[in-house]
Amino acid sequence: MKIKINHNIRQDFPWFRKNQGWVYLDSSATTLKPRCVINSIVDYYEKWSTNPHNNDSKLTYYVSQLIDNTRSKLALLINAHKQEIIFTSGATESLNLVARGLTKQIKSDDEIIVTYGEHTSNLLPWISLAKTKHCKLIYAGSIDKNLNEQDIINKVTKKTKIIAFANISNLIGYELDAQIISQKAKKINPHVLIVCDATQMLPHKLIDVKKSNIDFLVASAHKMCGATGIGMLYMKTQYFHQLDPLRLGGGMNNNVMYDSFTYASGPAKFEGGSPHTAGIISWATAIDYLNAYGWKNIHQYELKLKQYANQKLQLLKNVQLINPLAQYPIVAFNVNGMHPQDVANYLGHKKIIVRSGLSCAKLIGKIINQSGVVRASFYIYNNFHDIDVLVKALKNLKKGNMLKHVI
């Protein structure tokens, strides 16, 4: 689809027209949706509204082609083959699929490495797997308000079976280079499996799974201007026969006997049941929109927003910046003497949407030495004025202000 980006990009996003006066600074949680994506969802329900995998009519066959188109676009983004792309309900299901699917391959003397900075979706499945198989779960990370590749490499041994990490932290925005981790880890142990949570990276920067030698990679559409409830799992072809699916049912079987069945081949094995067709189709439109904007343009513009926010917030004596060196559009901060939830609540009643707490990275306190932070995250539809509004509200914040709306 050929898409034209509006000069005033906010005109592409109906949210701003519907919520005038509001400032949206929570794109790390979910991005806003452009009109073209919304239209593609409506088009599916109005024009087709049929289940895919039905070749008995041109109309139903076309829907299958649209799904295949999205699979191809996702594969192109990460330099994979389209048959290595599996549709799921989101990154959470994708990670659970990998962890559950690898159960048979894990032994009691194996080791699994994760970082203290992981979102619970990339933490709980591995905790559960380690507990089930009585193997060792090892944490990487250092108390320096940062994450780095060497923290992980230092933990790798001949017993390491899995390394699971987000290549961008959802709370502090620091990047882990998947290629460096994979290259160095596989030198120590060629059999180690690299599981990369790219949920926070793909909205901002592309990744090459072949060059990085990643075995599994996950992402979610709603983080990159797409619909909620749809995600993907990239899996190297060699693992398709080794992993069992999470969902058993229609579409994922080949032969069904009275007391047994065989799996379908390729992505279908892991895509049992009726898919989120509207979400899948609209994801292709979201990709087209971001392609039209340009990935270099996205990252360069976000860096300007991040640098501007850093400069403005550092002028406030009562504000402590947690991640000033992060190269992605996330600002984590605290206000001296105030609980982050109170600050976020105060900002919310000033029509500024941020996030407070640890944003599901429940163990990241080990790295940042904080029990919670306020997180403001930006995307291509934000501007310097949004940051000015945030800074002005924080500048005027006094103890007790957050209680005015409840007293």
mmCIF file of C-alpha atoms in Angstrom:
data_model
loop_
_atom_site.group_PDB
_atom_site.id
_atom_site.type_symbol
_atom_site.label_atom_id
_atom_site.label_comp_id
_atom_site.label_asym_id
_atom_site.label_seq_id
_atom_site.Cartn_x
_atom_site.Cartn_y
_atom_site.Cartn_z
ATOM 1 C CA MET A 1 0.000 0.000 0.000
ATOM 2 C CA LYS A 2 1.328 3.433 -0.939
ATOM 3 C CA ILE A 3 0.920 5.794 2.000
ATOM 4 C CA LYS A 4 1.465 9.524 2.161
ATOM 5 C CA ILE A 5 2.580 10.958 5.495
ATOM 6 C CA ASN A 6 0.769 14.165 6.426
ATOM 7 C CA HIS A 7 3.051 17.187 6.884
ATOM 8 C CA ASN A 8 1.349 17.713 10.218
ATOM 9 C CA ILE A 9 1.684 14.113 11.342
ATOM 10 C CA ARG A 10 -0.886 14.471 14.128
ATOM 11 C CA GLN A 11 -3.554 14.795 11.466
ATOM 12 C CA ASP A 12 -2.841 11.151 10.614
ATOM 13 C CA PHE A 13 -3.808 10.125 14.173
ATOM 14 C CA PRO A 14 -7.499 10.599 15.078
ATOM 15 C CA TRP A 15 -6.667 10.324 18.794
ATOM 16 C CA PHE A 16 -5.470 13.909 18.881
ATOM 17 C CA ARG A 17 -8.696 15.238 17.421
ATOM 18 C CA LYS A 18 -10.771 13.184 19.850
ATOM 19 C CA ASN A 19 -8.634 14.114 22.885
ATOM 20 C CA GLN A 20 -7.740 17.750 22.419
ATOM 21 C CA GLY A 21 -5.662 19.230 25.206
ATOM 22 C CA TRP A 22 -4.199 15.872 26.208
ATOM 23 C CA VAL A 23 -0.511 14.941 26.033
ATOM 24 C CA TYR A 24 0.269 11.294 25.295
ATOM 25 C CA LEU A 25 3.615 10.155 26.707
ATOM 26 C CA ASP A 26 3.046 6.423 27.070
ATOM 27 C CA SER A 27 4.004 4.999 23.680
ATOM 28 C CA SER A 28 6.225 2.335 25.232
ATOM 29 C CA ALA A 29 3.011 0.835 26.581
ATOM 30 C CA THR A 30 1.153 1.149 23.285
ATOM 31 C CA THR A 31 1.373 3.464 20.300
ATOM 32 C CA LEU A 32 -1.478 5.488 18.872
ATOM 33 C CA LYS A 33 -2.981 4.282 15.586
ATOM 34 C CA PRO A 34 -2.961 6.240 12.313
ATOM 35 C CA ARG A 35 -6.163 6.600 10.319
ATOM 36 C CA CYS A 36 -4.911 4.278 7.581
ATOM 37 C CA VAL A 37 -4.522 1.421 10.098
ATOM 38 C CA ILE A 38 -7.968 2.052 11.546
ATOM 39 C CA ASN A 39 -9.407 2.127 8.026
ATOM 40 C CA SER A 40 -7.793 -1.204 7.178
ATOM 41 C CA ILE A 41 -9.445 -2.784 10.216
ATOM 42 C CA VAL A 42 -12.829 -1.363 9.216
ATOM 43 C CA ASP A 43 -12.271 -2.474 5.601
ATOM 44 C CA TYR A 44 -11.778 -6.067 6.689
ATOM 45 C CA TYR A 45 -15.036 -6.177 8.648
ATOM 46 C CA GLU A 46 -17.018 -4.254 6.018
ATOM 47 C CA LYS A 47 -15.614 -5.722 2.796
ATOM 48 C CA TRP A 48 -14.528 -9.279 3.664
ATOM 49 C CA SER A 49 -15.204 -10.421 7.238
ATOM 50 C CA THR A 50 -14.399 -13.993 6.256
ATOM 51 C CA ASN A 51 -12.077 -16.561 7.791
ATOM 52 C CA PRO A 52 -8.851 -17.173 5.869
ATOM 53 C CA HIS A 53 -7.597 -20.507 4.526
ATOM 54 C CA ASN A 54 -10.721 -20.882 2.397
ATOM 55 C CA ASN A 55 -9.869 -21.200 -1.280
ATOM 56 C CA ASP A 56 -13.426 -21.917 -2.459
ATOM 57 C CA SER A 57 -14.109 -18.342 -3.537
ATOM 58 C CA LYS A 58 -12.132 -15.354 -4.731
ATOM 59 C CA LEU A 59 -13.325 -13.325 -1.751
ATOM 60 C CA THR A 60 -12.183 -15.764 0.912
ATOM 61 C CA TYR A 61 -8.969 -16.562 -0.941
ATOM 62 C CA TYR A 62 -8.113 -12.861 -1.037
ATOM 63 C CA VAL A 63 -8.168 -12.694 2.770
ATOM 64 C CA SER A 64 -5.598 -15.504 2.875
ATOM 65 C CA GLN A 65 -3.468 -13.502 0.469
ATOM 66 C CA LEU A 66 -3.678 -10.438 2.719
ATOM 67 C CA ILE A 67 -2.454 -12.477 5.687
ATOM 68 C CA ASP A 68 0.379 -13.846 3.575
ATOM 69 C CA ASN A 69 1.221 -10.268 2.606
ATOM 70 C CA THR A 70 1.658 -9.281 6.264
ATOM 71 C CA ARG A 71 3.823 -12.331 6.879
ATOM 72 C CA SER A 72 6.043 -11.283 3.986
ATOM 73 C CA LYS A 73 6.312 -7.675 5.197
ATOM 74 C CA LEU A 74 7.323 -8.770 8.700
ATOM 75 C CA ALA A 75 9.897 -11.160 7.282
ATOM 76 C CA LEU A 76 11.360 -8.350 5.189
ATOM 77 C CA LEU A 77 11.646 -6.088 8.257
ATOM 78 C CA ILE A 78 13.837 -8.554 10.135
ATOM 79 C CA ASN A 79 15.515 -10.316 7.148
ATOM 80 C CA ALA A 80 13.751 -13.628 7.659
ATOM 81 C CA HIS A 81 11.853 -15.996 5.369
ATOM 82 C CA LYS A 82 8.082 -15.584 5.558
ATOM 83 C CA GLN A 83 7.686 -19.244 6.566
ATOM 84 C CA GLU A 84 9.673 -18.435 9.712
ATOM 85 C CA ILE A 85 7.022 -15.926 10.889
ATOM 86 C CA ILE A 86 4.338 -17.241 13.255
ATOM 87 C CA PHE A 87 1.333 -15.117 14.218
ATOM 88 C CA THR A 88 0.410 -15.059 17.918
ATOM 89 C CA SER A 89 -1.745 -12.902 20.178
ATOM 90 C CA GLY A 90 1.318 -10.854 21.107
ATOM 91 C CA ALA A 91 4.869 -11.017 22.415
ATOM 92 C CA THR A 92 3.660 -12.588 25.660
ATOM 93 C CA GLU A 93 2.168 -15.601 23.887
ATOM 94 C CA SER A 94 5.219 -15.813 21.633
ATOM 95 C CA LEU A 95 7.576 -16.046 24.610
ATOM 96 C CA ASN A 96 5.357 -18.574 26.351
ATOM 97 C CA LEU A 97 5.267 -20.627 23.162
ATOM 98 C CA VAL A 98 9.067 -20.747 23.046
ATOM 99 C CA ALA A 99 9.503 -21.514 26.747
ATOM 100 C CA ARG A 100 6.841 -24.244 26.759
ATOM 101 C CA GLY A 101 8.010 -25.596 23.436
ATOM 102 C CA LEU A 102 11.585 -26.012 24.661
ATOM 103 C CA THR A 103 10.563 -28.013 27.735
ATOM 104 C CA LYS A 104 11.597 -31.324 26.196
ATOM 105 C CA GLN A 105 15.020 -29.952 25.265
ATOM 106 C CA ILE A 106 15.898 -28.731 28.777
ATOM 107 C CA LYS A 107 17.719 -30.946 31.294
ATOM 108 C CA SER A 108 18.218 -30.471 35.015
ATOM 109 C CA ASP A 109 21.861 -29.410 34.638
ATOM 110 C CA ASP A 110 21.112 -26.763 31.971
ATOM 111 C CA GLU A 111 21.302 -23.036 32.669
ATOM 112 C CA ILE A 112 19.004 -20.239 31.482
ATOM 113 C CA ILE A 113 20.248 -16.636 31.491
ATOM 114 C CA VAL A 114 17.913 -13.638 31.755
ATOM 115 C CA THR A 115 18.538 -10.057 32.873
ATOM 116 C CA TYR A 116 17.197 -8.175 35.876
ATOM 117 C CA GLY A 117 15.672 -5.725 33.405
ATOM 118 C CA GLU A 118 13.218 -8.097 31.723
ATOM 119 C CA HIS A 119 9.505 -7.428 31.377
ATOM 120 C CA THR A 120 7.555 -10.155 33.177
ATOM 121 C CA SER A 121 6.498 -11.594 29.802
ATOM 122 C CA ASN A 122 10.166 -12.459 29.223
ATOM 123 C CA LEU A 123 10.767 -13.502 32.826
ATOM 124 C CA LEU A 124 7.883 -15.586 34.159
ATOM 125 C CA PRO A 125 8.000 -18.214 31.359
ATOM 126 C CA TRP A 126 11.679 -18.857 32.141
ATOM 127 C CA ILE A 127 11.111 -18.934 35.902
ATOM 128 C CA SER A 128 8.371 -21.503 35.283
ATOM 129 C CA LEU A 129 10.540 -23.547 32.894
ATOM 130 C CA ALA A 130 13.471 -23.578 35.330
ATOM 131 C CA LYS A 131 11.196 -24.654 38.156
ATOM 132 C CA THR A 132 9.546 -27.382 36.062
ATOM 133 C CA LYS A 133 12.836 -28.831 34.801
ATOM 134 C CA HIS A 134 14.834 -28.172 38.002
ATOM 135 C CA CYS A 135 17.485 -26.316 36.033
ATOM 136 C CA LYS A 136 19.372 -23.161 36.996
ATOM 137 C CA LEU A 137 18.075 -19.662 36.260
ATOM 138 C CA ILE A 138 20.883 -17.097 36.203
ATOM 139 C CA TYR A 139 20.415 -13.330 36.275
ATOM 140 C CA ALA A 140 22.658 -10.818 34.511
ATOM 141 C CA GLY A 141 22.873 -7.106 35.197
ATOM 142 C CA SER A 142 24.834 -4.614 37.240
ATOM 143 C CA ILE A 143 23.947 -1.835 39.644
ATOM 144 C CA ASP A 144 24.966 1.073 37.420
ATOM 145 C CA LYS A 145 21.586 2.216 36.100
ATOM 146 C CA ASN A 146 22.424 0.489 32.836
ATOM 147 C CA LEU A 147 22.505 -2.848 31.036
ATOM 148 C CA ASN A 148 25.386 -4.101 28.942
ATOM 149 C CA GLU A 149 26.243 -7.113 26.826
ATOM 150 C CA GLN A 150 29.247 -8.138 28.914
ATOM 151 C CA ASP A 151 27.036 -8.655 31.971
ATOM 152 C CA ILE A 152 25.372 -11.448 30.000
ATOM 153 C CA ILE A 153 28.506 -12.894 28.392
ATOM 154 C CA ASN A 154 30.177 -13.181 31.804
ATOM 155 C CA LYS A 155 27.448 -15.630 32.838
ATOM 156 C CA VAL A 156 27.695 -17.943 29.809
ATOM 157 C CA THR A 157 29.110 -21.434 30.340
ATOM 158 C CA LYS A 158 29.078 -24.775 28.544
ATOM 159 C CA LYS A 159 25.860 -25.490 30.469
ATOM 160 C CA THR A 160 24.028 -22.431 29.152
ATOM 161 C CA LYS A 161 21.035 -23.551 27.095
ATOM 162 C CA ILE A 162 19.044 -20.314 26.651
ATOM 163 C CA ILE A 163 19.796 -16.588 26.789
ATOM 164 C CA ALA A 164 16.604 -14.504 26.835
ATOM 165 C CA PHE A 165 16.728 -10.707 26.785
ATOM 166 C CA ALA A 166 14.967 -7.589 25.514
ATOM 167 C CA ASN A 167 17.255 -5.704 23.170
ATOM 168 C CA ILE A 168 15.715 -2.460 24.416
ATOM 169 C CA SER A 169 14.511 -2.080 28.000
ATOM 170 C CA ASN A 170 10.889 -0.997 28.224
ATOM 171 C CA LEU A 171 11.586 1.066 31.350
ATOM 172 C CA ILE A 172 14.997 2.682 30.914
ATOM 173 C CA GLY A 173 15.493 2.482 27.137
ATOM 174 C CA TYR A 174 19.012 1.062 27.091
ATOM 175 C CA GLU A 175 19.947 -1.202 24.196
ATOM 176 C CA LEU A 176 21.561 -4.627 24.258
ATOM 177 C CA ASP A 177 23.233 -5.542 20.963
ATOM 178 C CA ALA A 178 21.831 -8.936 19.974
ATOM 179 C CA GLN A 179 24.602 -9.561 17.462
ATOM 180 C CA ILE A 180 27.353 -9.048 20.052
ATOM 181 C CA ILE A 181 25.594 -11.254 22.593
ATOM 182 C CA SER A 182 24.938 -14.026 20.081
ATOM 183 C CA GLN A 183 28.413 -13.923 18.565
ATOM 184 C CA LYS A 184 30.271 -14.027 21.880
ATOM 185 C CA ALA A 185 27.915 -16.466 23.598
ATOM 186 C CA LYS A 186 28.020 -18.983 20.733
ATOM 187 C CA LYS A 187 31.820 -18.893 20.786
ATOM 188 C CA ILE A 188 31.678 -20.102 24.374
ATOM 189 C CA ASN A 189 28.818 -22.517 23.727
ATOM 190 C CA PRO A 190 27.751 -23.103 20.092
ATOM 191 C CA HIS A 191 24.525 -24.777 21.245
ATOM 192 C CA VAL A 192 23.126 -21.829 23.221
ATOM 193 C CA LEU A 193 19.726 -20.548 22.021
ATOM 194 C CA ILE A 194 19.244 -16.789 21.661
ATOM 195 C CA VAL A 195 15.717 -15.526 22.451
ATOM 196 C CA CYS A 196 15.306 -11.821 21.687
ATOM 197 C CA ASP A 197 12.355 -9.740 22.859
ATOM 198 C CA ALA A 198 12.273 -7.017 20.184
ATOM 199 C CA THR A 199 8.936 -5.586 21.317
ATOM 200 C CA GLN A 200 10.462 -2.213 22.163
ATOM 201 C CA MET A 201 13.018 -2.119 19.338
ATOM 202 C CA LEU A 202 10.917 -2.783 16.223
ATOM 203 C CA PRO A 203 8.886 0.444 16.531
ATOM 204 C CA HIS A 204 12.140 2.399 16.326
ATOM 205 C CA LYS A 205 14.825 0.395 14.561
ATOM 206 C CA LEU A 206 15.087 -2.666 12.340
ATOM 207 C CA ILE A 207 16.995 -5.803 13.301
ATOM 208 C CA ASP A 208 18.582 -8.457 11.098
ATOM 209 C CA VAL A 209 17.938 -11.900 12.587
ATOM 210 C CA LYS A 210 20.300 -13.638 10.178
ATOM 211 C CA LYS A 211 23.207 -11.281 10.781
ATOM 212 C CA SER A 212 22.555 -11.364 14.527
ATOM 213 C CA ASN A 213 22.177 -15.167 14.508
ATOM 214 C CA ILE A 214 19.038 -15.008 16.645
ATOM 215 C CA ASP A 215 17.116 -18.249 17.131
ATOM 216 C CA PHE A 216 13.806 -16.752 18.301
ATOM 217 C CA LEU A 217 12.508 -13.181 18.148
ATOM 218 C CA VAL A 218 9.172 -11.748 19.301
ATOM 219 C CA ALA A 219 7.272 -8.511 18.679
ATOM 220 C CA SER A 220 3.786 -6.999 19.058
ATOM 221 C CA ALA A 221 1.825 -4.950 16.518
ATOM 222 C CA HIS A 222 0.357 -2.466 18.996
ATOM 223 C CA LYS A 223 3.825 -1.139 19.847
ATOM 224 C CA MET A 224 4.307 -0.098 16.206
ATOM 225 C CA CYS A 225 1.029 1.629 15.291
ATOM 226 C CA GLY A 226 -0.843 -1.647 14.743
ATOM 227 C CA ALA A 227 -3.801 -3.293 16.441
ATOM 228 C CA THR A 228 -3.830 -4.804 19.901
ATOM 229 C CA GLY A 229 -4.013 -8.573 20.328
ATOM 230 C CA ILE A 230 -1.677 -9.547 17.516
ATOM 231 C CA GLY A 231 2.019 -10.397 17.618
ATOM 232 C CA MET A 232 4.636 -12.515 15.943
ATOM 233 C CA LEU A 233 7.290 -15.069 16.670
ATOM 234 C CA TYR A 234 10.279 -15.526 14.406
ATOM 235 C CA MET A 235 11.647 -19.053 14.725
ATOM 236 C CA LYS A 236 14.551 -20.565 12.837
ATOM 237 C CA THR A 237 13.220 -23.278 10.552
ATOM 238 C CA GLN A 238 15.317 -25.967 12.247
ATOM 239 C CA TYR A 239 13.277 -25.639 15.447
ATOM 240 C CA PHE A 240 9.835 -26.057 13.876
ATOM 241 C CA HIS A 241 9.861 -29.827 14.346
ATOM 242 C CA GLN A 242 11.381 -29.636 17.848
ATOM 243 C CA LEU A 243 8.780 -27.423 19.522
ATOM 244 C CA ASP A 244 5.210 -28.394 20.334
ATOM 245 C CA PRO A 245 2.451 -25.795 19.842
ATOM 246 C CA LEU A 246 0.607 -24.053 22.673
ATOM 247 C CA ARG A 247 -2.801 -24.313 20.992
ATOM 248 C CA LEU A 248 -4.402 -27.473 19.671
ATOM 249 C CA GLY A 249 -7.385 -27.188 17.347
ATOM 250 C CA GLY A 250 -8.411 -26.150 13.880
ATOM 251 C CA GLY A 251 -5.803 -25.400 11.257
ATOM 252 C CA MET A 252 -2.757 -26.704 13.126
ATOM 253 C CA ASN A 253 -3.300 -30.399 12.406
ATOM 254 C CA ASN A 254 -2.639 -32.545 9.374
ATOM 255 C CA ASN A 255 -4.076 -36.034 9.909
ATOM 256 C CA VAL A 256 -6.530 -36.777 12.725
ATOM 257 C CA MET A 257 -7.155 -40.358 13.835
ATOM 258 C CA TYR A 258 -9.345 -41.700 16.652
ATOM 259 C CA ASP A 259 -6.525 -41.687 19.169
ATOM 260 C CA SER A 260 -3.819 -39.477 17.649
ATOM 261 C CA PHE A 261 -3.074 -36.665 15.243
ATOM 262 C CA THR A 262 -0.176 -35.139 13.328
ATOM 263 C CA TYR A 263 0.888 -31.510 13.170
ATOM 264 C CA ALA A 264 0.584 -29.268 10.156
ATOM 265 C CA SER A 265 3.864 -28.020 8.744
ATOM 266 C CA GLY A 266 5.321 -24.527 8.848
ATOM 267 C CA PRO A 267 3.753 -21.624 10.782
ATOM 268 C CA ALA A 268 0.311 -23.300 10.684
ATOM 269 C CA LYS A 269 1.517 -25.779 13.322
ATOM 270 C CA PHE A 270 1.576 -22.953 15.880
ATOM 271 C CA GLU A 271 -1.444 -20.935 14.683
ATOM 272 C CA GLY A 272 -4.343 -23.105 15.808
ATOM 273 C CA GLY A 273 -7.828 -21.588 15.805
ATOM 274 C CA SER A 274 -9.325 -18.630 13.963
ATOM 275 C CA PRO A 275 -6.685 -15.895 13.674
ATOM 276 C CA HIS A 276 -7.030 -12.223 14.558
ATOM 277 C CA THR A 277 -7.499 -11.536 10.856
ATOM 278 C CA ALA A 278 -8.248 -7.817 11.116
ATOM 279 C CA GLY A 279 -5.201 -7.331 13.317
ATOM 280 C CA ILE A 280 -2.921 -9.226 10.971
ATOM 281 C CA ILE A 281 -4.116 -7.369 7.873
ATOM 282 C CA SER A 282 -3.870 -3.959 9.550
ATOM 283 C CA TRP A 283 -0.324 -4.740 10.732
ATOM 284 C CA ALA A 284 0.767 -4.653 7.094
ATOM 285 C CA THR A 285 -0.710 -1.165 6.826
ATOM 286 C CA ALA A 286 1.121 -0.084 9.977
ATOM 287 C CA ILE A 287 4.376 -1.353 8.484
ATOM 288 C CA ASP A 288 3.655 0.545 5.268
ATOM 289 C CA TYR A 289 3.056 3.704 7.299
ATOM 290 C CA LEU A 290 6.353 3.392 9.190
ATOM 291 C CA ASN A 291 8.199 2.531 5.975
ATOM 292 C CA ALA A 292 6.799 5.703 4.414
ATOM 293 C CA TYR A 293 8.001 7.753 7.381
ATOM 294 C CA GLY A 294 11.418 6.113 7.154
ATOM 295 C CA TRP A 295 13.218 4.153 9.852
ATOM 296 C CA LYS A 296 16.225 6.468 9.965
ATOM 297 C CA ASN A 297 13.882 9.426 10.243
ATOM 298 C CA ILE A 298 12.054 7.747 13.120
ATOM 299 C CA HIS A 299 15.199 7.178 15.169
ATOM 300 C CA GLN A 300 16.716 10.581 14.412
ATOM 301 C CA TYR A 301 13.549 12.437 15.369
ATOM 302 C CA GLU A 302 13.111 10.421 18.562
ATOM 303 C CA LEU A 303 16.700 11.181 19.579
ATOM 304 C CA LYS A 304 15.937 14.896 19.270
ATOM 305 C CA LEU A 305 12.908 14.466 21.531
ATOM 306 C CA LYS A 306 14.929 12.445 24.045
ATOM 307 C CA GLN A 307 17.778 14.978 24.124
ATOM 308 C CA TYR A 308 15.366 17.883 24.482
ATOM 309 C CA ALA A 309 13.561 16.147 27.345
ATOM 310 C CA ASN A 310 16.859 15.424 29.092
ATOM 311 C CA GLN A 311 17.953 19.063 28.798
ATOM 312 C CA LYS A 312 14.676 20.452 30.117
ATOM 313 C CA LEU A 313 14.246 17.971 32.969
ATOM 314 C CA GLN A 314 17.842 18.401 34.148
ATOM 315 C CA LEU A 315 17.063 22.062 34.774
ATOM 316 C CA LEU A 316 14.513 21.069 37.433
ATOM 317 C CA LYS A 317 16.262 20.781 40.786
ATOM 318 C CA ASN A 318 13.594 18.458 42.198
ATOM 319 C CA VAL A 319 13.805 15.933 39.332
ATOM 320 C CA GLN A 320 16.230 12.991 39.262
ATOM 321 C CA LEU A 321 16.854 11.516 35.799
ATOM 322 C CA ILE A 322 17.377 7.752 35.904
ATOM 323 C CA ASN A 323 18.455 7.062 32.300
ATOM 324 C CA PRO A 324 20.080 10.170 30.752
ATOM 325 C CA LEU A 325 22.348 8.108 28.467
ATOM 326 C CA ALA A 326 19.609 6.011 26.851
ATOM 327 C CA GLN A 327 19.441 6.398 23.058
ATOM 328 C CA TYR A 328 15.754 5.589 22.749
ATOM 329 C CA PRO A 329 12.740 7.823 23.452
ATOM 330 C CA ILE A 330 12.154 6.841 27.081
ATOM 331 C CA VAL A 331 12.723 9.197 30.000
ATOM 332 C CA ALA A 332 12.633 7.618 33.455
ATOM 333 C CA PHE A 333 12.710 10.024 36.383
ATOM 334 C CA ASN A 334 11.635 10.633 39.953
ATOM 335 C CA VAL A 335 10.619 13.758 41.821
ATOM 336 C CA ASN A 336 12.453 14.140 45.099
ATOM 337 C CA GLY A 337 10.356 13.278 48.129
ATOM 338 C CA MET A 338 7.352 12.105 46.117
ATOM 339 C CA HIS A 339 6.097 8.641 45.219
ATOM 340 C CA PRO A 340 6.179 8.057 41.431
ATOM 341 C CA GLN A 341 2.530 6.978 41.407
ATOM 342 C CA ASP A 342 1.538 10.244 43.082
ATOM 343 C CA VAL A 343 3.485 12.166 40.447
ATOM 344 C CA ALA A 344 1.908 10.191 37.582
ATOM 345 C CA ASN A 345 -1.528 10.690 39.110
ATOM 346 C CA TYR A 346 -0.924 14.438 39.382
ATOM 347 C CA LEU A 347 0.214 14.558 35.747
ATOM 348 C CA GLY A 348 -2.787 12.500 34.686
ATOM 349 C CA HIS A 349 -5.107 15.101 36.143
ATOM 350 C CA LYS A 350 -3.161 17.682 34.171
ATOM 351 C CA LYS A 351 -4.070 15.663 31.044
ATOM 352 C CA ILE A 352 -0.552 14.264 30.696
ATOM 353 C CA ILE A 353 -0.470 10.488 30.270
ATOM 354 C CA VAL A 354 2.661 8.815 31.648
ATOM 355 C CA ARG A 355 3.370 5.543 33.471
ATOM 356 C CA SER A 356 4.564 4.944 37.027
ATOM 357 C CA GLY A 357 6.102 2.029 38.878
ATOM 358 C CA LEU A 358 8.399 -0.499 37.203
ATOM 359 C CA SER A 359 6.283 -1.040 34.054
ATOM 360 C CA CYS A 360 6.235 -4.830 34.539
ATOM 361 C CA ALA A 361 10.053 -4.964 34.796
ATOM 362 C CA LYS A 362 9.601 -6.164 38.370
ATOM 363 C CA LEU A 363 13.275 -6.951 39.087
ATOM 364 C CA ILE A 364 14.880 -3.930 37.445
ATOM 365 C CA GLY A 365 15.283 -2.277 40.844
ATOM 366 C CA LYS A 366 18.435 -4.396 41.114
ATOM 367 C CA ILE A 367 19.879 -2.326 38.258
ATOM 368 C CA ILE A 368 18.478 1.173 38.817
ATOM 369 C CA ASN A 369 18.323 1.008 42.625
ATOM 370 C CA GLN A 370 14.796 2.434 42.585
ATOM 371 C CA SER A 371 11.506 0.915 43.771
ATOM 372 C CA GLY A 372 9.646 2.777 41.036
ATOM 373 C CA VAL A 373 9.962 5.619 38.526
ATOM 374 C CA VAL A 374 7.835 7.861 36.354
ATOM 375 C CA ARG A 375 8.222 6.928 32.689
ATOM 376 C CA ALA A 376 7.517 9.295 29.815
ATOM 377 C CA SER A 377 7.912 7.711 26.382
ATOM 378 C CA PHE A 378 7.677 9.369 22.986
ATOM 379 C CA TYR A 379 6.960 8.461 19.391
ATOM 380 C CA ILE A 380 6.834 10.119 15.988
ATOM 381 C CA TYR A 381 3.601 12.015 16.758
ATOM 382 C CA ASN A 382 5.070 13.756 19.817
ATOM 383 C CA ASN A 383 6.737 17.171 19.671
ATOM 384 C CA PHE A 384 8.759 19.589 21.782
ATOM 385 C CA HIS A 385 5.585 21.252 23.032
ATOM 386 C CA ASP A 386 4.511 17.982 24.665
ATOM 387 C CA ILE A 387 7.763 17.965 26.605
ATOM 388 C CA ASP A 388 7.339 21.633 27.542
ATOM 389 C CA VAL A 389 3.895 20.848 28.975
ATOM 390 C CA LEU A 390 5.364 17.988 31.025
ATOM 391 C CA VAL A 391 8.235 20.136 32.320
ATOM 392 C CA LYS A 392 5.925 23.022 33.224
ATOM 393 C CA ALA A 393 3.634 20.682 35.190
ATOM 394 C CA LEU A 394 6.606 19.231 37.077
ATOM 395 C CA LYS A 395 8.002 22.695 37.743
ATOM 396 C CA ASN A 396 4.711 23.705 39.362
ATOM 397 C CA LEU A 397 4.363 20.498 41.359
ATOM 398 C CA LYS A 398 4.271 20.953 45.121
ATOM 399 C CA LYS A 399 3.637 18.389 47.823
ATOM 400 C CA GLY A 400 -0.087 17.942 48.218
ATOM 401 C CA ASN A 401 -0.919 18.943 44.623
ATOM 402 C CA MET A 402 -1.617 15.331 43.711
ATOM 403 C CA LEU A 403 -4.382 15.201 46.348
ATOM 404 C CA LYS A 404 -6.362 18.215 45.147
ATOM 405 C CA HIS A 405 -8.610 16.204 42.850
ATOM 406 C CA VAL A 406 -9.546 13.711 45.596
ATOM 407 C CA ILE A 407 -10.107 16.060 48.549
#
